């Protein structure tokens, strides 16, 4: 998971918390707001945990939202390992960096967001298209959703992010 920043037409800044499953290539969440502190990161992860379970670890950078006490305590309580990349080495979290580049080029740079509501709706639409309509060569030309569904059974959850 990682953050991306952008702005609204009126000059206000916003951030997105992007969470992507490295195995299925699914974009599990893009949380959009002007502020995304550690407690908000935890809330998004709790929603994902309820929906699909928790992975063994999550790769993150050393930003204050990730390195802070809130996420650390939550990860400890849930048994989730936080794998911090080395400072200045974004290639150690290569898939999210690649995803962020696509997200910026195909969504953020293509739209002039007039409001937070507009940004959230447009970003949600892009995420749906990314997961459901776009085949990936690394997934045998399946969409991330199709690939993930091929691993799910009635009794199990895929929790690789």
GROMACS .gro file of C-alpha atoms in nm:
model
  161
    1UNK     CA    1   0.000   0.000   0.000
    2UNK     CA    2   0.108   0.354  -0.064
    3UNK     CA    3  -0.013   0.713  -0.091
    4UNK     CA    4  -0.057   0.936  -0.395
    5UNK     CA    5  -0.133   1.310  -0.382
    6UNK     CA    6  -0.331   1.527  -0.622
    7UNK     CA    7  -0.545   1.840  -0.615
    8UNK     CA    8  -0.893   1.970  -0.679
    9UNK     CA    9  -0.970   2.248  -0.927
   10UNK     CA   10  -0.997   2.497  -0.639
   11UNK     CA   11  -0.641   2.422  -0.529
   12UNK     CA   12  -0.722   2.203  -0.228
   13UNK     CA   13  -0.499   1.897  -0.205
   14UNK     CA   14  -0.615   1.542  -0.147
   15UNK     CA   15  -0.446   1.208  -0.102
   16UNK     CA   16  -0.530   0.855  -0.196
   17UNK     CA   17  -0.440   0.545   0.001
   18UNK     CA   18  -0.388   0.275  -0.262
   19UNK     CA   19  -0.393  -0.089  -0.155
   20UNK     CA   20  -0.309  -0.348  -0.420
   21UNK     CA   21  -0.274  -0.725  -0.396
   22UNK     CA   22   0.066  -0.816  -0.544
   23UNK     CA   23  -0.054  -1.167  -0.637
   24UNK     CA   24  -0.391  -1.102  -0.801
   25UNK     CA   25  -0.305  -0.744  -0.910
   26UNK     CA   26  -0.644  -0.635  -0.772
   27UNK     CA   27  -0.683  -0.282  -0.647
   28UNK     CA   28  -0.844  -0.363  -0.313
   29UNK     CA   29  -0.901  -0.004  -0.206
   30UNK     CA   30  -0.841   0.354  -0.301
   31UNK     CA   31  -0.937   0.575  -0.007
   32UNK     CA   32  -0.967   0.942  -0.103
   33UNK     CA   33  -0.962   1.237   0.139
   34UNK     CA   34  -0.775   1.551   0.240
   35UNK     CA   35  -0.626   1.371   0.538
   36UNK     CA   36  -0.554   0.999   0.579
   37UNK     CA   37  -0.391   0.950   0.919
   38UNK     CA   38  -0.295   0.614   1.068
   39UNK     CA   39  -0.639   0.554   1.221
   40UNK     CA   40  -0.796   0.593   0.877
   41UNK     CA   41  -0.545   0.347   0.730
   42UNK     CA   42  -0.644   0.099   1.002
   43UNK     CA   43  -1.016   0.152   0.928
   44UNK     CA   44  -0.960   0.068   0.560
   45UNK     CA   45  -0.756  -0.240   0.652
   46UNK     CA   46  -1.028  -0.352   0.893
   47UNK     CA   47  -1.287  -0.328   0.614
   48UNK     CA   48  -1.064  -0.537   0.391
   49UNK     CA   49  -1.002  -0.788   0.669
   50UNK     CA   50  -1.378  -0.829   0.718
   51UNK     CA   51  -1.430  -0.875   0.344
   52UNK     CA   52  -1.140  -1.108   0.260
   53UNK     CA   53  -0.923  -1.181   0.565
   54UNK     CA   54  -0.574  -1.057   0.635
   55UNK     CA   55  -0.252  -1.139   0.451
   56UNK     CA   56   0.058  -1.247   0.638
   57UNK     CA   57   0.231  -0.917   0.562
   58UNK     CA   58   0.191  -0.582   0.389
   59UNK     CA   59   0.480  -0.399   0.222
   60UNK     CA   60   0.491  -0.026   0.298
   61UNK     CA   61   0.727   0.271   0.303
   62UNK     CA   62   0.836   0.460   0.613
   63UNK     CA   63   0.579   0.741   0.591
   64UNK     CA   64   0.438   0.872   0.919
   65UNK     CA   65   0.095   0.713   0.862
   66UNK     CA   66   0.257   0.372   0.824
   67UNK     CA   67   0.537   0.405   1.079
   68UNK     CA   68   0.313   0.550   1.351
   69UNK     CA   69   0.181   0.391   1.666
   70UNK     CA   70  -0.177   0.337   1.545
   71UNK     CA   71  -0.095   0.102   1.257
   72UNK     CA   72   0.182  -0.068   1.453
   73UNK     CA   73  -0.048  -0.152   1.747
   74UNK     CA   74  -0.324  -0.274   1.515
   75UNK     CA   75  -0.081  -0.493   1.317
   76UNK     CA   76   0.053  -0.642   1.641
   77UNK     CA   77  -0.299  -0.719   1.769
   78UNK     CA   78  -0.400  -0.885   1.442
   79UNK     CA   79  -0.073  -1.068   1.381
   80UNK     CA   80  -0.005  -0.881   1.058
   81UNK     CA   81   0.361  -0.825   0.970
   82UNK     CA   82   0.447  -0.479   0.839
   83UNK     CA   83   0.734  -0.506   0.593
   84UNK     CA   84   0.900  -0.165   0.562
   85UNK     CA   85   1.104  -0.094   0.251
   86UNK     CA   86   1.440   0.076   0.292
   87UNK     CA   87   1.423   0.457   0.276
   88UNK     CA   88   1.480   0.583  -0.077
   89UNK     CA   89   1.424   0.239  -0.234
   90UNK     CA   90   1.074   0.246  -0.388
   91UNK     CA   91   1.174  -0.043  -0.617
   92UNK     CA   92   1.140  -0.266  -0.310
   93UNK     CA   93   0.764  -0.212  -0.340
   94UNK     CA   94   0.768  -0.224  -0.720
   95UNK     CA   95   0.413  -0.334  -0.796
   96UNK     CA   96   0.245  -0.054  -0.599
   97UNK     CA   97   0.484   0.197  -0.758
   98UNK     CA   98   0.389   0.065  -1.103
   99UNK     CA   99   0.021   0.076  -1.009
  100UNK     CA  100   0.055   0.433  -0.882
  101UNK     CA  101   0.210   0.536  -1.213
  102UNK     CA  102  -0.080   0.386  -1.410
  103UNK     CA  103  -0.328   0.544  -1.169
  104UNK     CA  104  -0.168   0.887  -1.210
  105UNK     CA  105  -0.138   0.863  -1.591
  106UNK     CA  106  -0.479   0.713  -1.660
  107UNK     CA  107  -0.696   0.872  -1.392
  108UNK     CA  108  -0.550   1.163  -1.199
  109UNK     CA  109  -0.381   1.331  -1.496
  110UNK     CA  110  -0.686   1.281  -1.717
  111UNK     CA  111  -0.940   1.458  -1.493
  112UNK     CA  112  -0.995   1.804  -1.351
  113UNK     CA  113  -1.168   1.725  -1.022
  114UNK     CA  114  -1.419   1.995  -0.929
  115UNK     CA  115  -1.503   1.851  -0.586
  116UNK     CA  116  -1.407   1.574  -0.348
  117UNK     CA  117  -1.727   1.393  -0.446
  118UNK     CA  118  -1.627   1.413  -0.812
  119UNK     CA  119  -1.276   1.285  -0.734
  120UNK     CA  120  -1.410   0.991  -0.530
  121UNK     CA  121  -1.664   0.890  -0.797
  122UNK     CA  122  -1.415   0.917  -1.083
  123UNK     CA  123  -1.147   0.726  -0.893
  124UNK     CA  124  -1.398   0.454  -0.794
  125UNK     CA  125  -1.500   0.415  -1.160
  126UNK     CA  126  -1.135   0.386  -1.265
  127UNK     CA  127  -1.072   0.124  -0.995
  128UNK     CA  128  -1.372  -0.081  -1.114
  129UNK     CA  129  -1.247  -0.067  -1.473
  130UNK     CA  130  -0.894  -0.163  -1.362
  131UNK     CA  131  -1.015  -0.468  -1.168
  132UNK     CA  132  -1.297  -0.589  -1.391
  133UNK     CA  133  -1.231  -0.486  -1.751
  134UNK     CA  134  -0.855  -0.473  -1.800
  135UNK     CA  135  -0.671  -0.799  -1.872
  136UNK     CA  136  -0.311  -0.827  -1.751
  137UNK     CA  137  -0.049  -1.022  -1.944
  138UNK     CA  138   0.109  -1.133  -1.615
  139UNK     CA  139  -0.224  -1.296  -1.524
  140UNK     CA  140  -0.257  -1.489  -1.849
  141UNK     CA  141  -0.469  -1.208  -1.996
  142UNK     CA  142  -0.732  -1.240  -1.725
  143UNK     CA  143  -0.860  -0.938  -1.538
  144UNK     CA  144  -0.750  -0.912  -1.174
  145UNK     CA  145  -1.105  -1.004  -1.068
  146UNK     CA  146  -1.115  -1.310  -1.295
  147UNK     CA  147  -0.773  -1.421  -1.173
  148UNK     CA  148  -0.868  -1.379  -0.805
  149UNK     CA  149  -1.198  -1.559  -0.858
  150UNK     CA  150  -1.011  -1.855  -1.007
  151UNK     CA  151  -0.841  -1.907  -0.669
  152UNK     CA  152  -1.144  -1.865  -0.445
  153UNK     CA  153  -1.357  -2.152  -0.324
  154UNK     CA  154  -1.675  -2.150  -0.121
  155UNK     CA  155  -1.475  -2.216   0.197
  156UNK     CA  156  -1.171  -1.995   0.159
  157UNK     CA  157  -1.059  -1.638   0.116
  158UNK     CA  158  -0.764  -1.521  -0.085
  159UNK     CA  159  -0.553  -1.310   0.148
  160UNK     CA  160  -0.227  -1.244  -0.032
  161UNK     CA  161  -0.208  -0.864  -0.030
   0.00000   0.00000   0.00000
